[in-house]
Short mmCIF file of C-alpha atoms and ligand atoms in Angstrom, two decimals:
data_model
loop_
_atom_site.label_atom_id
_atom_site.label_comp_id
_atom_site.label_asym_id
_atom_site.label_seq_id
_atom_site.Cartn_x
_atom_site.Cartn_y
_atom_site.Cartn_z
CA MET F 12 -75.77 89.97 25.06
CA GLU F 13 -75.42 88.60 21.52
CA ALA F 14 -77.04 85.31 20.51
CA ILE F 15 -73.76 84.24 18.87
CA TYR F 16 -70.33 85.75 19.27
CA VAL F 17 -67.44 84.41 17.19
CA LYS F 18 -63.93 85.86 17.33
CA ASN F 19 -60.93 84.74 15.27
CA ILE F 20 -62.04 81.15 14.82
CA VAL F 21 -59.52 78.94 13.04
CA LYS F 22 -60.21 75.35 12.00
CA ARG F 23 -57.46 73.26 10.51
CA TYR F 24 -58.50 69.71 9.60
CA LYS F 25 -56.10 66.80 10.11
CA ASN F 26 -55.29 66.77 6.38
CA GLY F 27 -53.99 70.35 6.70
CA VAL F 28 -56.97 72.08 5.07
CA GLU F 29 -57.62 75.39 6.81
CA ALA F 30 -61.40 75.59 6.51
CA LEU F 31 -61.70 78.62 8.80
CA ASN F 32 -59.05 81.21 8.87
CA GLY F 33 -59.66 83.71 11.69
CA LEU F 34 -63.38 84.27 11.17
CA SER F 35 -65.33 86.73 13.36
CA LEU F 36 -69.05 87.55 13.41
CA THR F 37 -71.91 88.42 15.76
CA VAL F 38 -75.56 87.43 15.61
CA LYS F 39 -78.23 89.43 17.46
CA LYS F 40 -81.00 87.75 19.44
CA GLY F 41 -84.21 87.21 17.48
CA GLU F 42 -82.79 87.84 14.04
CA ILE F 43 -82.46 85.78 10.89
CA PHE F 44 -78.77 85.69 10.07
CA SER F 45 -77.57 84.31 6.73
CA LEU F 46 -74.06 83.10 6.12
CA LEU F 47 -73.41 83.34 2.41
CA GLY F 48 -70.47 81.71 0.69
CA GLN F 49 -69.46 79.56 -2.23
CA ASN F 50 -68.84 75.80 -2.07
CA GLY F 51 -66.03 75.04 0.32
CA ALA F 52 -66.06 78.52 1.91
CA GLY F 53 -66.29 76.91 5.37
CA LYS F 54 -70.00 77.38 6.18
CA SER F 55 -70.73 73.84 7.41
CA THR F 56 -67.47 73.78 9.34
CA LEU F 57 -68.57 76.88 11.26
CA ILE F 58 -72.03 75.40 11.97
CA ASN F 59 -70.39 72.20 13.21
CA ILE F 60 -68.20 74.20 15.57
CA LEU F 61 -71.02 76.39 16.88
CA THR F 62 -73.20 73.35 17.52
CA THR F 63 -70.27 71.75 19.42
CA TYR F 64 -69.91 68.87 16.97
CA LEU F 65 -66.36 69.92 16.03
CA GLU F 66 -63.67 71.64 18.07
CA PRO F 67 -61.98 74.68 16.57
CA THR F 68 -58.18 74.84 16.37
CA SER F 69 -58.21 78.27 18.03
CA GLY F 70 -60.43 81.28 18.66
CA THR F 71 -63.42 82.12 20.84
CA ALA F 72 -67.11 81.31 20.32
CA LYS F 73 -70.01 81.98 22.67
CA ILE F 74 -73.65 81.01 22.37
CA LEU F 75 -75.90 83.23 24.53
CA GLY F 76 -72.83 84.11 26.58
CA ASN F 77 -71.81 80.47 27.13
CA ASP F 78 -68.39 79.41 25.91
CA ILE F 79 -68.52 76.48 23.47
CA TYR F 80 -65.45 74.82 25.07
CA THR F 81 -66.12 75.25 28.78
CA GLU F 82 -69.92 75.48 28.89
CA THR F 83 -70.79 72.92 26.26
CA ASP F 84 -73.86 71.56 28.09
CA ALA F 85 -75.45 74.99 28.43
CA VAL F 86 -74.74 75.63 24.75
CA ARG F 87 -76.35 72.35 23.70
CA ARG F 88 -79.47 73.01 25.80
CA ASN F 89 -80.17 76.23 23.94
CA ILE F 90 -79.69 75.18 20.33
CA ALA F 91 -81.04 72.88 17.64
CA CYS F 92 -79.53 72.13 14.28
CA VAL F 93 -80.96 70.88 11.01
CA ALA F 94 -77.97 69.58 9.07
CA GLN F 95 -77.55 69.33 5.30
CA LYS F 96 -78.88 65.75 5.54
CA THR F 97 -82.25 65.27 7.24
CA SER F 98 -82.37 63.48 10.57
CA ILE F 99 -86.05 62.59 10.51
CA ASP F 100 -87.05 58.90 10.81
CA THR F 101 -88.97 58.17 7.63
CA TYR F 102 -90.72 55.07 9.01
CA LEU F 103 -92.52 56.98 11.73
CA SER F 104 -95.33 59.50 11.48
CA LEU F 105 -94.69 63.15 12.22
CA LYS F 106 -96.32 62.83 15.67
CA GLU F 107 -94.25 59.75 16.50
CA ASN F 108 -91.12 61.62 15.42
CA MET F 109 -92.05 64.57 17.61
CA ILE F 110 -92.66 62.37 20.65
CA LEU F 111 -89.35 60.62 20.08
CA GLN F 112 -87.63 63.98 19.93
CA SER F 113 -89.27 65.20 23.16
CA LYS F 114 -88.13 62.03 24.93
CA LEU F 115 -84.60 62.62 23.71
CA TYR F 116 -84.71 66.08 25.28
CA LYS F 117 -86.52 64.76 28.41
CA ILE F 118 -89.46 67.12 27.89
CA PRO F 119 -92.40 66.16 30.19
CA LYS F 120 -95.25 64.46 28.28
CA GLU F 121 -97.87 67.20 28.83
CA GLU F 122 -95.48 69.93 27.83
CA ALA F 123 -94.53 67.94 24.74
CA GLU F 124 -98.22 67.59 23.75
CA VAL F 125 -98.77 71.35 24.03
CA ARG F 126 -95.62 72.13 22.09
CA MET F 127 -96.56 69.65 19.36
CA LYS F 128 -99.99 71.29 18.91
CA ILE F 129 -98.44 74.76 18.68
CA LEU F 130 -95.88 73.66 16.08
CA ILE F 131 -98.38 71.72 13.99
CA SER F 132 -100.79 74.64 13.81
CA CYS F 133 -98.10 77.33 13.43
CA PHE F 134 -96.71 75.61 10.33
CA ALA F 135 -99.98 74.19 8.97
CA LEU F 136 -98.74 70.62 9.20
CA GLU F 137 -102.15 69.06 9.98
CA ARG F 138 -102.42 67.34 6.64
CA TYR F 139 -99.13 65.52 7.14
CA LEU F 140 -100.14 63.90 10.44
CA GLN F 141 -100.35 60.14 10.91
CA TYR F 142 -98.85 59.12 7.57
CA PRO F 143 -95.28 57.86 7.49
CA VAL F 144 -92.79 60.54 6.57
CA SER F 145 -91.42 58.36 3.75
CA SER F 146 -94.45 59.31 1.67
CA TYR F 147 -93.56 63.01 1.52
CA SER F 148 -91.49 65.02 -0.94
CA GLY F 149 -88.02 66.34 -0.05
CA GLY F 150 -89.31 69.86 0.57
CA VAL F 151 -92.02 68.70 2.98
CA LYS F 152 -89.54 66.43 4.82
CA ARG F 153 -87.25 69.40 5.38
CA ARG F 154 -90.12 71.40 6.87
CA LEU F 155 -91.07 68.50 9.12
CA ASP F 156 -87.44 68.17 10.14
CA ILE F 157 -87.36 71.83 11.16
CA ALA F 158 -90.63 71.52 13.14
CA LEU F 159 -89.20 68.46 14.84
CA ASN F 160 -86.09 70.33 15.87
CA LEU F 161 -88.25 73.04 17.42
CA MET F 162 -89.75 70.53 19.89
CA SER F 163 -86.94 71.22 22.35
CA ASN F 164 -87.81 74.94 22.25
CA PRO F 165 -84.32 76.04 21.22
CA GLN F 166 -83.38 79.71 21.43
CA ILE F 167 -81.17 79.39 18.39
CA LEU F 168 -81.90 77.27 15.35
CA PHE F 169 -79.07 76.41 12.95
CA LEU F 170 -80.06 75.49 9.40
CA ASP F 171 -77.40 74.30 6.97
CA GLU F 172 -78.65 75.08 3.44
CA PRO F 173 -82.32 74.58 4.31
CA THR F 174 -83.63 75.20 0.80
CA VAL F 175 -81.08 73.50 -1.42
CA GLY F 176 -82.71 71.80 -4.41
CA MET F 177 -86.24 73.06 -3.62
CA ASP F 178 -88.75 74.15 -6.23
CA ILE F 179 -90.07 77.69 -6.08
CA GLN F 180 -93.29 76.76 -4.27
CA SER F 181 -91.53 74.85 -1.49
CA LEU F 182 -89.08 77.71 -1.28
CA MET F 183 -91.84 80.23 -0.57
CA VAL F 184 -93.38 77.99 2.09
CA MET F 185 -89.96 77.50 3.68
CA TRP F 186 -89.21 81.23 3.73
CA ASN F 187 -92.56 81.92 5.40
CA MET F 188 -91.87 79.19 7.90
CA MET F 189 -88.53 80.73 8.83
CA LYS F 190 -90.09 84.18 9.27
CA LYS F 191 -92.80 82.66 11.49
CA ILE F 192 -90.16 80.94 13.62
CA ARG F 193 -88.51 84.31 14.16
CA ASP F 194 -91.68 86.38 14.62
CA GLU F 195 -93.97 84.02 16.53
CA LEU F 196 -91.56 81.81 18.46
CA GLY F 197 -88.84 84.45 18.88
CA THR F 198 -86.16 81.98 17.83
CA THR F 199 -82.87 83.29 16.44
CA ILE F 200 -82.11 81.64 13.08
CA PHE F 201 -78.60 81.10 11.73
CA LEU F 202 -78.69 79.71 8.20
CA THR F 203 -76.23 79.06 5.43
CA THR F 204 -77.00 79.47 1.77
CA HIS F 205 -75.55 79.91 -1.71
CA TYR F 206 -78.61 81.85 -2.85
CA LEU F 207 -78.52 85.60 -2.80
CA GLU F 208 -82.24 86.11 -3.29
CA GLU F 209 -82.80 83.94 -0.26
CA ALA F 210 -80.41 85.91 1.93
CA ASP F 211 -81.85 89.16 0.60
CA ASP F 212 -85.50 88.24 1.15
CA LEU F 213 -85.13 86.62 4.54
CA SER F 214 -82.29 88.05 6.50
CA ASP F 215 -81.97 90.83 8.99
CA THR F 216 -78.20 90.43 8.70
CA ILE F 217 -76.01 88.83 6.03
CA CYS F 218 -72.40 87.78 6.45
CA ILE F 219 -70.48 87.05 3.26
CA MET F 220 -67.53 84.72 3.69
CA ARG F 221 -64.72 83.65 1.43
CA ASN F 222 -61.85 81.23 2.03
CA GLY F 223 -62.68 80.67 5.68
CA LYS F 224 -62.99 84.30 6.67
CA GLU F 225 -65.78 86.88 6.80
CA VAL F 226 -65.57 89.51 4.09
CA VAL F 227 -68.39 91.74 5.25
CA GLN F 228 -71.39 91.70 7.60
CA GLY F 229 -74.43 93.99 7.41
CA THR F 230 -78.11 94.38 6.53
CA PRO F 231 -79.05 93.66 2.89
CA THR F 232 -79.39 97.43 2.34
CA GLU F 233 -75.99 98.16 3.84
CA LEU F 234 -74.39 95.56 1.58
CA ARG F 235 -76.01 97.04 -1.50
CA GLU F 236 -74.75 100.46 -0.51
CA LEU F 237 -71.21 99.13 -0.48
CA ILE F 238 -71.16 99.53 -4.21
CA LYS F 239 -73.90 102.06 -4.74
CA ASN F 240 -71.90 103.62 -7.54
CA ASN F 241 -72.71 102.60 -11.04
CA MET F 242 -70.54 100.30 -13.08
CA LEU F 243 -69.44 100.23 -16.66
CA ASN F 244 -69.86 97.01 -18.51
CA ILE F 245 -67.57 96.45 -21.53
CA ARG F 246 -68.54 93.40 -23.58
CA PHE F 247 -66.19 91.47 -25.90
CA ALA F 248 -66.74 88.74 -28.46
CA ASN F 249 -64.89 86.21 -26.30
CA LYS F 250 -62.94 85.77 -23.10
CA SER F 251 -59.47 86.02 -24.62
CA GLU F 252 -60.24 89.44 -26.13
CA ALA F 253 -61.55 90.54 -22.72
CA ILE F 254 -58.37 89.32 -21.01
CA SER F 255 -56.07 91.09 -23.43
CA CYS F 256 -57.95 94.39 -23.04
CA PHE F 257 -58.14 93.88 -19.25
CA THR F 258 -54.34 93.71 -19.02
CA GLU F 259 -53.82 96.77 -21.20
CA LEU F 260 -56.53 98.85 -19.53
CA SER F 261 -55.30 97.96 -16.04
CA GLU F 262 -51.89 99.37 -16.94
CA ALA F 263 -53.32 102.49 -18.54
CA ARG F 264 -55.84 103.27 -15.79
CA ASN F 265 -54.55 102.25 -12.38
CA ASP F 266 -56.88 104.83 -10.83
CA ILE F 267 -59.98 102.65 -11.44
CA LYS F 268 -60.90 99.17 -10.20
CA LEU F 269 -61.49 96.63 -12.94
CA PHE F 270 -63.02 93.18 -12.75
CA LEU F 271 -62.92 90.48 -15.36
CA ARG F 272 -66.03 88.34 -15.64
CA GLU F 273 -66.12 85.86 -18.51
CA GLU F 274 -66.16 87.90 -21.72
CA LYS F 275 -66.84 91.17 -19.91
CA ILE F 276 -64.86 93.80 -18.06
CA LEU F 277 -66.66 95.57 -15.22
CA VAL F 278 -65.41 98.98 -14.17
CA HIS F 279 -66.43 100.36 -10.78
CA SER F 280 -67.03 103.97 -11.42
CA LYS F 281 -67.69 107.01 -9.23
CA GLN F 282 -68.30 109.20 -12.27
CA SER F 283 -69.83 106.84 -14.77
CA ILE F 284 -70.52 109.29 -17.62
CA GLU F 285 -66.99 110.72 -17.62
CA ASP F 286 -65.50 107.21 -17.40
CA LEU F 287 -67.77 105.99 -20.18
CA GLN F 288 -66.52 108.77 -22.46
CA ALA F 289 -62.86 108.38 -21.52
CA ILE F 290 -62.79 104.59 -21.81
CA SER F 291 -64.75 104.54 -25.10
CA GLN F 292 -62.25 107.01 -26.53
CA TRP F 293 -59.34 104.94 -25.21
CA LEU F 294 -60.80 101.81 -26.87
CA PHE F 295 -61.37 103.57 -30.21
CA GLU F 296 -57.90 105.15 -30.25
CA ARG F 297 -56.28 101.77 -29.76
CA LYS F 298 -58.63 100.14 -32.25
CA ILE F 299 -59.58 97.53 -29.63
CA LYS F 300 -62.53 95.47 -30.83
CA PHE F 301 -65.46 95.30 -28.39
CA GLU F 302 -69.16 94.47 -28.64
CA GLY F 303 -70.58 97.22 -26.45
CA ILE F 304 -70.05 99.49 -23.48
CA GLU F 305 -72.80 100.62 -21.10
CA ILE F 306 -73.54 101.99 -17.63
CA VAL F 307 -75.20 99.39 -15.35
CA GLN F 308 -76.58 99.40 -11.79
CA PRO F 309 -74.95 96.95 -9.40
CA THR F 310 -77.11 94.17 -7.95
CA LEU F 311 -76.59 92.30 -4.70
CA GLU F 312 -75.08 89.58 -6.88
CA ASP F 313 -72.41 92.01 -8.03
CA VAL F 314 -71.60 92.81 -4.42
CA PHE F 315 -71.30 89.12 -3.69
CA LEU F 316 -69.21 88.31 -6.75
CA ARG F 317 -67.02 91.33 -6.24
CA LEU F 318 -66.31 90.32 -2.68
CA THR F 319 -65.91 86.60 -3.21
CA GLU F 320 -64.52 86.20 -6.69
CA VAL F 321 -60.96 84.98 -6.88
CA ASN F 322 -59.76 86.51 -10.07
CA GLU F 323 -56.27 85.34 -10.99
CA LEU F 324 -55.64 88.26 -13.29
CA GLU F 325 -56.74 90.75 -10.66
CA GLU F 326 -54.27 89.27 -8.22
CA ILE F 327 -51.44 89.60 -10.72
CA VAL F 328 -52.23 93.11 -11.91
N1 ATP Y 29 -63.67 66.44 7.63
C1 ATP Y 29 -62.93 67.17 6.82
N2 ATP Y 29 -61.61 66.88 6.65
C2 ATP Y 29 -60.84 67.63 5.83
N3 ATP Y 29 -61.26 68.69 5.12
C3 ATP Y 29 -62.56 69.03 5.23
C4 ATP Y 29 -63.47 68.29 6.09
N4 ATP Y 29 -64.68 68.85 6.00
C5 ATP Y 29 -64.57 69.90 5.14
N5 ATP Y 29 -63.30 70.01 4.68
C6 ATP Y 29 -62.76 71.05 3.76
O1 ATP Y 29 -62.90 72.30 4.40
C7 ATP Y 29 -63.30 73.31 3.48
C8 ATP Y 29 -64.61 73.93 3.94
O2 ATP Y 29 -65.64 72.95 3.86
P1 ATP Y 29 -67.14 73.20 4.33
O3 ATP Y 29 -67.88 71.94 4.17
O4 ATP Y 29 -67.14 73.85 5.66
O5 ATP Y 29 -67.62 74.28 3.23
P2 ATP Y 29 -69.10 74.78 2.87
O6 ATP Y 29 -69.00 76.26 2.79
O7 ATP Y 29 -70.09 74.21 3.83
O8 ATP Y 29 -69.31 74.18 1.42
P3 ATP Y 29 -70.71 73.70 0.70
O9 ATP Y 29 -71.35 74.97 0.23
O10 ATP Y 29 -70.22 72.88 -0.43
O11 ATP Y 29 -71.53 72.94 1.69
C9 ATP Y 29 -63.39 72.62 2.13
O12 ATP Y 29 -62.17 72.83 1.47
C10 ATP Y 29 -63.57 71.16 2.48
O13 ATP Y 29 -63.04 70.34 1.47
MG1 MG Y 30 -71.77 73.00 3.60
#
């Protein structure tokens, strides 16, 4: 059974915005799953639906086999969610926060004490004990917030942009914390992010979404293989020169896929050397001014941009 099963979820807000547009994905038990998408892609909307905070307009979603509509209580018992804004009470100490949380989930006192000790030692939080949370930095508060949400022993932990705005050191600590949650507590983690390096470093599975729908789901290696072919990069002095060449080249070579990115044209190429020769010759013959042309290796960022970029010219041509 999957940890999370989502099929054709649609969410239309009252103002008519269709935030999710028939999205489907599956999350395996015990994995770190990253949902990657630009601002407004619909990531938080999906988290709000899966955590039963929002109702979808249509579609099916199951958490550990329980339907989010008809088995809402069972769903809620198995999950915890750290939202974009922290929920931690800054006037209380970490221990007081943890006890409050265990009361909320009706966890017996002794069990709560044991759980608290495990979490504090697992995430090296000893030095933050006793002092009010208000005295800690944003990065530390986020980590405390996550530890707090693990008090109820959830099987699935939802994290909405857990590392946004963090410095590199806090980022490393946070990534290790997430791996420990998966490896030592066996918790499935579903997180959203804008950062590719984060998804790449952490995730067992990545789902890239755009405009309310999944574009692709796979391991970081599988995603990279999607465009394992090389690319040609043609650089121009400015964007308008790139656009004018883009239009002309698209007409001349409808057998190759072109992408316009700022003052560059990227060509996805199966035979990069032959294409390099043919396109250079084409540019010289037409006396088109350009700054340089070279063969480049695609990065995960290229995969992401290629799959998520809305390029007006591409849509026209
Ligand atoms: N309560 C709401 N009412 C109407 N529209 C909304 C509401 N919440 C979100 N939206 C719209 O739905 C779309 C998806 O928003 P959502 O917050 O899910 O995106 P996101 O991927 O989480 O973005 P970000 O990366 O900025 O957090 C956006 O166009 C947003 O403006
Ligand atoms: Mg969001």
